[in-house]
PDB file of C-alpha atoms in Angstrom:
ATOM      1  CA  UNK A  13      -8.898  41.952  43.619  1.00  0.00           C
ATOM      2  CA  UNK A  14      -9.603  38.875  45.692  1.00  0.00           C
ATOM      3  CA  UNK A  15      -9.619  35.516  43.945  1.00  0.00           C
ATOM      4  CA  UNK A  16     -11.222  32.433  44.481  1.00  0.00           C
ATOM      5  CA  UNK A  17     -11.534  31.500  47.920  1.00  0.00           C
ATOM      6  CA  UNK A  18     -11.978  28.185  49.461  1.00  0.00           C
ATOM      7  CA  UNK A  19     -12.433  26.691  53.240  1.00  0.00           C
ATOM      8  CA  UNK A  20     -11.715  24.906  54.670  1.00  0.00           C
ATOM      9  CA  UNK A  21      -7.961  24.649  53.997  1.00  0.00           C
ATOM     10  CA  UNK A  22      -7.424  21.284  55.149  1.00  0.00           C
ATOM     11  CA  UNK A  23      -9.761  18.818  56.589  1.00  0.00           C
ATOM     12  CA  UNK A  24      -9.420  15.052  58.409  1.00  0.00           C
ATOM     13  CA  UNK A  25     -12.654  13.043  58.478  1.00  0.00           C
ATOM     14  CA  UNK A  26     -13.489   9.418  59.267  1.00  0.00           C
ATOM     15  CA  UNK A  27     -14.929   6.980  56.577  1.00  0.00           C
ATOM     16  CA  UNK A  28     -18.355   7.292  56.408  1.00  0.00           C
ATOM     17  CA  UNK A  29     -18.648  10.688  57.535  1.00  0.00           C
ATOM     18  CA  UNK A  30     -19.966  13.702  55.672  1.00  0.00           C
ATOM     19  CA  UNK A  31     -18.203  16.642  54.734  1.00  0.00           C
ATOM     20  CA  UNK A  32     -19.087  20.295  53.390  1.00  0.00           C
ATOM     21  CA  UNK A  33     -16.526  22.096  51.133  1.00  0.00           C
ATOM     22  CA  UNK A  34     -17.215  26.189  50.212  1.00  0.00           C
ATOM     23  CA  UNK A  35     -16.357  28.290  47.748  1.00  0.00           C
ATOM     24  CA  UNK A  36     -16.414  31.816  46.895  1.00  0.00           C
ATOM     25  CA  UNK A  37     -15.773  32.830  42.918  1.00  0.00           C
ATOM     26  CA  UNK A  38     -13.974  35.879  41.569  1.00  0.00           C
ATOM     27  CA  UNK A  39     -16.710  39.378  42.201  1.00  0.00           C
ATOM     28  CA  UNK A  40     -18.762  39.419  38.783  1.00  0.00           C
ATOM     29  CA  UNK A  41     -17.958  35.397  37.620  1.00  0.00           C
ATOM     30  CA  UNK A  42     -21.138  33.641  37.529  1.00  0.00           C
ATOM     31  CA  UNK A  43     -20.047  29.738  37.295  1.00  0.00           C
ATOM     32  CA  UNK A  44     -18.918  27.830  39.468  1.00  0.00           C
ATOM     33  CA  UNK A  45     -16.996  24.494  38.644  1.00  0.00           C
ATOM     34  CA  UNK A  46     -15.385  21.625  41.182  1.00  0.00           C
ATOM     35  CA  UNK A  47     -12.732  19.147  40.292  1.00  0.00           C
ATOM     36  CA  UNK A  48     -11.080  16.572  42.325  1.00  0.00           C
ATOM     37  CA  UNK A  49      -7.618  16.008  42.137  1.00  0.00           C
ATOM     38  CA  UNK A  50      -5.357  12.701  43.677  1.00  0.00           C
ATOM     39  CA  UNK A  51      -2.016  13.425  44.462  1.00  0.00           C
ATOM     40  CA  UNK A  52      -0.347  12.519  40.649  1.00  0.00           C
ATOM     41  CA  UNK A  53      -3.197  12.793  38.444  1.00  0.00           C
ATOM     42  CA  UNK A  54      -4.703  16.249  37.034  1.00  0.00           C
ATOM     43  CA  UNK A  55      -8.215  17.836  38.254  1.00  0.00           C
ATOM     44  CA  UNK A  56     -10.856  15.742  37.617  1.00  0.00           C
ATOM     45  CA  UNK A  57     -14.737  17.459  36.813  1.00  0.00           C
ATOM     46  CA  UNK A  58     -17.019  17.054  39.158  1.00  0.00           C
ATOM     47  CA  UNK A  59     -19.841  19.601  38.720  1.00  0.00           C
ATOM     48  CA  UNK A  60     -20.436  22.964  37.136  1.00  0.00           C
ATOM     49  CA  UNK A  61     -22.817  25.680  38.530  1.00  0.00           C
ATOM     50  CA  UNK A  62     -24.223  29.061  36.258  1.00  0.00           C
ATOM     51  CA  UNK A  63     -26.818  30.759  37.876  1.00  0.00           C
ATOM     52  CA  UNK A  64     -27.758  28.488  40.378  1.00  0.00           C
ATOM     53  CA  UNK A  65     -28.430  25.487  37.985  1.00  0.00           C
ATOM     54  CA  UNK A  66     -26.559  22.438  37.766  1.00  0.00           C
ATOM     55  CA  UNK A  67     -25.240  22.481  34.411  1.00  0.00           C
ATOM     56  CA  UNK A  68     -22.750  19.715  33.925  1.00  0.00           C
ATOM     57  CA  UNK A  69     -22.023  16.815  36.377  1.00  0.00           C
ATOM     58  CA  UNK A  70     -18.623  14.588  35.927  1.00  0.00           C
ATOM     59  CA  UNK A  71     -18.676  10.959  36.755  1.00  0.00           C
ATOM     60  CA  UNK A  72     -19.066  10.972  40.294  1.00  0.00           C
ATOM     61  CA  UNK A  73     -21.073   9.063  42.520  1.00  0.00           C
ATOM     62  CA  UNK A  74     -24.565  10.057  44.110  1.00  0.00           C
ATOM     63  CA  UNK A  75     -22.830  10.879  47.156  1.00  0.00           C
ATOM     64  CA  UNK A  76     -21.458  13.722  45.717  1.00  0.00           C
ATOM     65  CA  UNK A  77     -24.004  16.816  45.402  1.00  0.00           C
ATOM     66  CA  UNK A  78     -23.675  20.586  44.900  1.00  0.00           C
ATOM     67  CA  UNK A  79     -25.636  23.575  45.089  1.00  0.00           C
ATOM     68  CA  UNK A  80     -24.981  27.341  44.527  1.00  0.00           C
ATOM     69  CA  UNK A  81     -26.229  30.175  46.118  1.00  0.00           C
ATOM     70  CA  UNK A  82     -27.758  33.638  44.840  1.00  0.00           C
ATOM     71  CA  UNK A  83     -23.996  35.333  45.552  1.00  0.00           C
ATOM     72  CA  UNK A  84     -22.960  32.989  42.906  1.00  0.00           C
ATOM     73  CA  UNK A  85     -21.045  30.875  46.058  1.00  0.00           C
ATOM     74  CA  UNK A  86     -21.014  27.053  46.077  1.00  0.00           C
ATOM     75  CA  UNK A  87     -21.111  24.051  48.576  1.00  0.00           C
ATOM     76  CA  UNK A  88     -19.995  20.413  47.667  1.00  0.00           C
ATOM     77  CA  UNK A  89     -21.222  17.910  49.753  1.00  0.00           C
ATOM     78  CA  UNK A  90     -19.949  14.472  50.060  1.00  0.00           C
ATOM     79  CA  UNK A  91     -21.368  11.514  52.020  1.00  0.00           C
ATOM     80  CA  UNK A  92     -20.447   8.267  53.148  1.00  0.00           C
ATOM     81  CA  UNK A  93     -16.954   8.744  52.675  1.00  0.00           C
ATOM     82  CA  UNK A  94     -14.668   6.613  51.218  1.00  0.00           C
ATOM     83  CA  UNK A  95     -10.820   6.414  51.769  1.00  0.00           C
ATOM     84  CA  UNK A  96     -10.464   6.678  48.109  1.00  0.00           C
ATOM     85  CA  UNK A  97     -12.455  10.550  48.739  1.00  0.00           C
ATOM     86  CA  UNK A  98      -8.730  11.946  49.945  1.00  0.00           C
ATOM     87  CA  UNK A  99      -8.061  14.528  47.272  1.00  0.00           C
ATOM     88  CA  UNK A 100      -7.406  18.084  46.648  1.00  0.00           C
ATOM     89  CA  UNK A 101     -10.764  19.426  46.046  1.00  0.00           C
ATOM     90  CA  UNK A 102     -10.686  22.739  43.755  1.00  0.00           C
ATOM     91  CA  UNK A 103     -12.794  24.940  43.070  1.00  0.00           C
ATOM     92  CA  UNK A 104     -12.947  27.064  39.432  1.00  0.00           C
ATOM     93  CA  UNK A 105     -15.131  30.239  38.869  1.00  0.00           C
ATOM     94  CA  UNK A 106     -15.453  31.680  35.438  1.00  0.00           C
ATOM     95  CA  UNK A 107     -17.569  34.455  33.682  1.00  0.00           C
ATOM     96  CA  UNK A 108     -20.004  32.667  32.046  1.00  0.00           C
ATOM     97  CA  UNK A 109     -20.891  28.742  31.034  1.00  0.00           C
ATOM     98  CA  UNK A 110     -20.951  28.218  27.594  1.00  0.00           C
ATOM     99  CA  UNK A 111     -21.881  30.631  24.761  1.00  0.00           C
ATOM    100  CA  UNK A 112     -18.437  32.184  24.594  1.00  0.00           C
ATOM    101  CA  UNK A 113     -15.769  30.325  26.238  1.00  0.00           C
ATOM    102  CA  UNK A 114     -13.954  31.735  29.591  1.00  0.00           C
ATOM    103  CA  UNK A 115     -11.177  30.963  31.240  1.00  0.00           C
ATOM    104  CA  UNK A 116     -11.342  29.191  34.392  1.00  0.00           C
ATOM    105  CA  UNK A 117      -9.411  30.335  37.669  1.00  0.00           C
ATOM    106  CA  UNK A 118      -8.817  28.154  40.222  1.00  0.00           C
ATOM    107  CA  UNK A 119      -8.834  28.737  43.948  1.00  0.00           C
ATOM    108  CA  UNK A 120      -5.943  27.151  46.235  1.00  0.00           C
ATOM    109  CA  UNK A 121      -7.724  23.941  47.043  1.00  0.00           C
ATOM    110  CA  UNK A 122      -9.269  21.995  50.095  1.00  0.00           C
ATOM    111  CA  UNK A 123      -7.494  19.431  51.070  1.00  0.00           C
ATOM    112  CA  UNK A 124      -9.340  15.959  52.590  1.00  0.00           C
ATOM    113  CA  UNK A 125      -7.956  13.559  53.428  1.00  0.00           C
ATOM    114  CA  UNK A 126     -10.620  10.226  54.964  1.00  0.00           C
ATOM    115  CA  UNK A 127      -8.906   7.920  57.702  1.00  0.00           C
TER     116      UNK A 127
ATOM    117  CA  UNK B   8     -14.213  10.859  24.782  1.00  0.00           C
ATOM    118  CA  UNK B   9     -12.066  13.856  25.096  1.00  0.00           C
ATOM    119  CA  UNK B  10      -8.586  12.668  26.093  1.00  0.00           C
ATOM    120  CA  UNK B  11      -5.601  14.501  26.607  1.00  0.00           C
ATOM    121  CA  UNK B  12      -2.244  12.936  27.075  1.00  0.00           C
ATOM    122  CA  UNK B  13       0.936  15.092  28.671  1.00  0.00           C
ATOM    123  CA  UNK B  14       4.817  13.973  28.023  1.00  0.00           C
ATOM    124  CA  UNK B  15       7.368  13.591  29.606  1.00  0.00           C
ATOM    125  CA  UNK B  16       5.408  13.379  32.856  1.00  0.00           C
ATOM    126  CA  UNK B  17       8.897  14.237  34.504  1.00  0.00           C
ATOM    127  CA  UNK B  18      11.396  16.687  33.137  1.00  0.00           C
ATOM    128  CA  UNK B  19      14.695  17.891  35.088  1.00  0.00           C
ATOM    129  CA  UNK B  20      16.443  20.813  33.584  1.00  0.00           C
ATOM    130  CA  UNK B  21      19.918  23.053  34.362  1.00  0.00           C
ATOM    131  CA  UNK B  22      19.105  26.663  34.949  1.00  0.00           C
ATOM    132  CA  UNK B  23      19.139  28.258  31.536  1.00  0.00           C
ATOM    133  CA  UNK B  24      18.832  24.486  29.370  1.00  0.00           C
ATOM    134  CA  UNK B  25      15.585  25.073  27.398  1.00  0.00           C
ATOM    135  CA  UNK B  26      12.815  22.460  26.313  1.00  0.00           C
ATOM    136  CA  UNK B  27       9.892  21.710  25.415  1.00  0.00           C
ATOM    137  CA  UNK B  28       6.758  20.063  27.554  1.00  0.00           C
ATOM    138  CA  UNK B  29       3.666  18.368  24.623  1.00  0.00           C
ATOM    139  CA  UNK B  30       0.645  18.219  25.320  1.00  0.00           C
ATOM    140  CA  UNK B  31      -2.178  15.850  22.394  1.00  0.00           C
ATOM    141  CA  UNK B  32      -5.419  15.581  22.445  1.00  0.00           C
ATOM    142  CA  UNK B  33      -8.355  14.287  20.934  1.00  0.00           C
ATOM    143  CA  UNK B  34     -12.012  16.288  21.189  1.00  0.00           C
ATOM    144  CA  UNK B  35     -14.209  15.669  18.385  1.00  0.00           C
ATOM    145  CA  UNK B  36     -14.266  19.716  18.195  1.00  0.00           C
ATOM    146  CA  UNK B  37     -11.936  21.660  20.675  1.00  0.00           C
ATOM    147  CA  UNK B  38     -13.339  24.929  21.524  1.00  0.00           C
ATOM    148  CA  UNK B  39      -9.951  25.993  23.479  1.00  0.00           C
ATOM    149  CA  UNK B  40      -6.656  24.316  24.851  1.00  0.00           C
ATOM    150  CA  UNK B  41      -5.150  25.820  28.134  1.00  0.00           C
ATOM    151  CA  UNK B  42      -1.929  25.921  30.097  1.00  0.00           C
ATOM    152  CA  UNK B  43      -1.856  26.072  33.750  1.00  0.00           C
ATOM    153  CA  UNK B  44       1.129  26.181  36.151  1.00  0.00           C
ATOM    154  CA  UNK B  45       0.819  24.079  39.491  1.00  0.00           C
ATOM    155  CA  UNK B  46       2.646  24.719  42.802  1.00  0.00           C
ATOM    156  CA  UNK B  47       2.917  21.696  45.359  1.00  0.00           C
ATOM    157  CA  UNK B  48       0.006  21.147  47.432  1.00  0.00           C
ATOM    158  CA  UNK B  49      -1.987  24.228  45.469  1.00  0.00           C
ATOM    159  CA  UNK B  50      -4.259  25.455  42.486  1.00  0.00           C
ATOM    160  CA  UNK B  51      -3.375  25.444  39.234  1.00  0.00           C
ATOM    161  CA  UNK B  52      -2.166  29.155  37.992  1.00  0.00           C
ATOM    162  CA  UNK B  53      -3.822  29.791  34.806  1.00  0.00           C
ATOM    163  CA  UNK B  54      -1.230  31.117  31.728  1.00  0.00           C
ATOM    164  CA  UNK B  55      -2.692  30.693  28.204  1.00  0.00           C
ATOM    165  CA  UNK B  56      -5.676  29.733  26.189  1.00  0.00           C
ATOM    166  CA  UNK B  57      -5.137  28.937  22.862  1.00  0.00           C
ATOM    167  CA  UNK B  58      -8.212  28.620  20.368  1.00  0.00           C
ATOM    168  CA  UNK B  59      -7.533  27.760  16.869  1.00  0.00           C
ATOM    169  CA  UNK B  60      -3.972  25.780  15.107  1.00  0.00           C
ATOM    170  CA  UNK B  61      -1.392  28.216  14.551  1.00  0.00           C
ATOM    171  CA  UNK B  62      -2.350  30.725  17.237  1.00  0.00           C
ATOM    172  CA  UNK B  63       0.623  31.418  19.536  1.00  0.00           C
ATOM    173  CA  UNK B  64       0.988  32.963  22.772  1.00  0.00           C
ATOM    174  CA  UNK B  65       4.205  33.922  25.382  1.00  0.00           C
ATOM    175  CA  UNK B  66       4.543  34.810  28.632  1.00  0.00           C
ATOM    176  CA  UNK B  67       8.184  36.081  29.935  1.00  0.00           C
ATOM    177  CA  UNK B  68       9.895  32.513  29.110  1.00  0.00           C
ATOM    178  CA  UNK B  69       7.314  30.622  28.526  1.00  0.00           C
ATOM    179  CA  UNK B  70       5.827  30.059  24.429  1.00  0.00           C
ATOM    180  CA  UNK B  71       2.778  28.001  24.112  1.00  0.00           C
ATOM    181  CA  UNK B  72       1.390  26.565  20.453  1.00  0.00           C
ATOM    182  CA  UNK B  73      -0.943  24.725  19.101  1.00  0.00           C
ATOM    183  CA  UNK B  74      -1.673  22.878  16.487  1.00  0.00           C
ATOM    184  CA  UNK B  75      -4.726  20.524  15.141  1.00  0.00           C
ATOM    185  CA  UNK B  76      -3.301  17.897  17.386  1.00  0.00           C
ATOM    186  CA  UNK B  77      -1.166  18.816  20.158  1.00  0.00           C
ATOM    187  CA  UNK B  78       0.359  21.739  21.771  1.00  0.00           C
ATOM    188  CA  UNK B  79       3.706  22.759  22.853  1.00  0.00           C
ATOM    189  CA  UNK B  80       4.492  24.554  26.063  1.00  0.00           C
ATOM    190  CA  UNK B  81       8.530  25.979  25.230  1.00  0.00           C
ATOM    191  CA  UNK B  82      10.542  26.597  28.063  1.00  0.00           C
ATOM    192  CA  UNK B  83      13.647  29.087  27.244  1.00  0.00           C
ATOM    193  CA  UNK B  84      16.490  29.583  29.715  1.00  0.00           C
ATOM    194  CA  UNK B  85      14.385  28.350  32.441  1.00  0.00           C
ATOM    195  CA  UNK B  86      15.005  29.654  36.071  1.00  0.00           C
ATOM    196  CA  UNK B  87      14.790  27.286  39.414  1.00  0.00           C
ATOM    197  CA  UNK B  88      11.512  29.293  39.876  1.00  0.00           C
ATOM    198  CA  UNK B  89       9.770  27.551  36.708  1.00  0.00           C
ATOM    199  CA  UNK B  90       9.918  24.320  38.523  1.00  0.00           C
ATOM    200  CA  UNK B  91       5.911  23.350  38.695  1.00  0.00           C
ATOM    201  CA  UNK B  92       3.742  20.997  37.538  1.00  0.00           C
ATOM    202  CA  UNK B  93       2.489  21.786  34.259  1.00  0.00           C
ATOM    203  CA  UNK B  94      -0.763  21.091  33.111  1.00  0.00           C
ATOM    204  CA  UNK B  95      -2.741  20.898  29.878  1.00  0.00           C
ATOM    205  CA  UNK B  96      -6.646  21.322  29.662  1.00  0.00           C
ATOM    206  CA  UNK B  97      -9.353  20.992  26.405  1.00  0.00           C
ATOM    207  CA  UNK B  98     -12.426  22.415  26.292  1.00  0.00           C
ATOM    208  CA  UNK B  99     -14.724  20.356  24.061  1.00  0.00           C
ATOM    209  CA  UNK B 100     -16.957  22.537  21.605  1.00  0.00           C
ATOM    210  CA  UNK B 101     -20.073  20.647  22.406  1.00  0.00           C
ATOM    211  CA  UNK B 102     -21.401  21.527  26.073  1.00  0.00           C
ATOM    212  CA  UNK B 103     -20.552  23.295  28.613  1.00  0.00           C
ATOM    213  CA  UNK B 104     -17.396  24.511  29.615  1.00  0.00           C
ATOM    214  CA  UNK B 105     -16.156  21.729  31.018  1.00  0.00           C
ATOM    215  CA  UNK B 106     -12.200  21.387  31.278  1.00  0.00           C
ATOM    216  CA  UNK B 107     -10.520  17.758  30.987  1.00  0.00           C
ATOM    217  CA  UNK B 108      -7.085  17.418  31.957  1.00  0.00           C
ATOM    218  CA  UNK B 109      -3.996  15.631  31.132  1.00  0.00           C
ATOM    219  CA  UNK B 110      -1.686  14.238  34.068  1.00  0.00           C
ATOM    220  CA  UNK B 111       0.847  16.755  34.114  1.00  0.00           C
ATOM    221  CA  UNK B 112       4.511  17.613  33.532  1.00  0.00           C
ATOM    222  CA  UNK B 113       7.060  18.216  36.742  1.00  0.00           C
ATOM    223  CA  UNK B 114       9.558  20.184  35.794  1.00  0.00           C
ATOM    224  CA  UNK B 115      12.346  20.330  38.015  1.00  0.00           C
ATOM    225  CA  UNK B 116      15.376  23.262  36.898  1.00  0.00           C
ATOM    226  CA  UNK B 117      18.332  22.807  38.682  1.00  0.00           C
ATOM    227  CA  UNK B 118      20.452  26.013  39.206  1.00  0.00           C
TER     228      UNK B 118
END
C-alpha cells in the first residue's frame, strides 16, 4: 500500500515569493495534518484538515493557508516568504480527527529552502 | 501549554551497549504519547502509541513505557542501524488531534 506522498521533493525559492506544497494521505485516512520542521528542532503544527474543514491551526502566520480537496488531498500555501520559511515541511494523514485518537503517518517531507 | 522535553538530545552508543532515551511531558490530560524514528533529511517513522501509565509496548529491540509523567524509549543491544533521531509526541485530550513534539534524541551506535 502506498503511503503518504508529498511533492515536490525539494524546492529553492526567493524571499518574497510564493510557494505551493501537495500532499496525498494514506487510501481511506480522512485528515490531513502539516508540520514544519528546522533542521534541530522536532515538527512543529501547522494546520489540520478532516473532511475538508480546517480544524486546528498552529501558530503560524497569515501567510500560511491550507485547503483540502474532496480526495481527502491537501495544498499548503505560503506567501511572502521569509528566509526563516526554510524547513522540512511534512505532511501527516490519519483516520479520523478527534473522537477516537489515530495515529499519525508521516510522508517523507518537502524540503524549502528561501534564498 | 503542552510541553514535552526529550534527554539526552545526543546519545552515542557501542553496538550491543543498551540505554535508555526519556521523554516528560506536561498536558493537562494526555490522550496518547508516541514514538517515532527519524532518518536524516526524512519523515518521522511511526513505532508506538502508548495511552494510559503502565501500558508497555516493544518492537524487536526497542521497549517503550510510560508513566504519568514521562516515558522511556529502551534500547537493548542496539545495532549501527538504530542510529536515528528519536522523537517523542503528546496528544492533548482536549481538541483535536494535534501532535506536539519534543526536540529529539540522536542516537549514534558505533559498531
Amino acid at each position: 500500500d502506498a503511503g503518504v506522498t508529498q511533492s515536490p521533493t525539494h524546492l529553492i525559492k526567493t524571499r518574497g515569493q510564493h510557494v505551493t506544497l501537495r500532499c496525498s494521505p494514506i487510501s481511506g485516512h480522512k485528515s490531513v495534518s502539516w508540520y514544519q520542521q528546522v533542521l534541530g528542532q522536532g515538527p512543529q503544527f501547522i494546520f489540520q484538515y478532516y473532511e475538508k474543514e480546517e480544524r486546528g491551526r498552529g501558530n503560524f502566520p497569515d501567510r500560511f493557508s491550507a485547503r483540502q480537496f474532496p480526495n481527502y488531498s491537501s495544498e499548503l500555501n505560503v506567501n511572502a516568504l521569509l528566509l526563516g520559511d526554510s524547513a522540512l515541511y511534512l505532511c501527516a494523514s490519519s483516520l479520523a480527527d478527534s473522537s477516537s485518537y489515530n495515529e499519525q503517518f508521516f510522508g517523507p517531507g518537502t524540503r524549502l529552502t528561501v534564498l | 501549554e503542552d510541553q514535552v522535553t526529550q534527554s539526552p538530545e545526543a546519545l552515542r552508543l557501542q553496538e550491543g551497549e543498551s540505554s535508555s532515551l526519556n521523554c516528560s511531558y506536561t498536558v493537562s490530560g494526555l490522550r496518547g504519547l508516541f514514538w517515532y524514528r527519524q532518518d536524516p533529511g526524512k519523515g518521522p517513522e511511526f513505532l508506538f502509541t502508548l495511552y494510559s501509565a503502565g501500558e508497555e509496548k516493544e518492537k524487536e529491540r526497542l521497549k517503550a513505557t510510560l508513566t504519568k509523567k514521562e516515558s522511556f524509549l529502551h534500547i537493548t543491544a542496539p545495532k549501527p542501524e538504530d542510529s536515528a533521531t528519536y522523537l517523542c509526541a503528546v496528544a492533548e485530550n482536549s481538541g483535536y488531534s494535534t501532535l506536539t513534539f519534543g526536540k529529539g534524541t540522536m542516537l549514534l551506535v558505533s559498531p
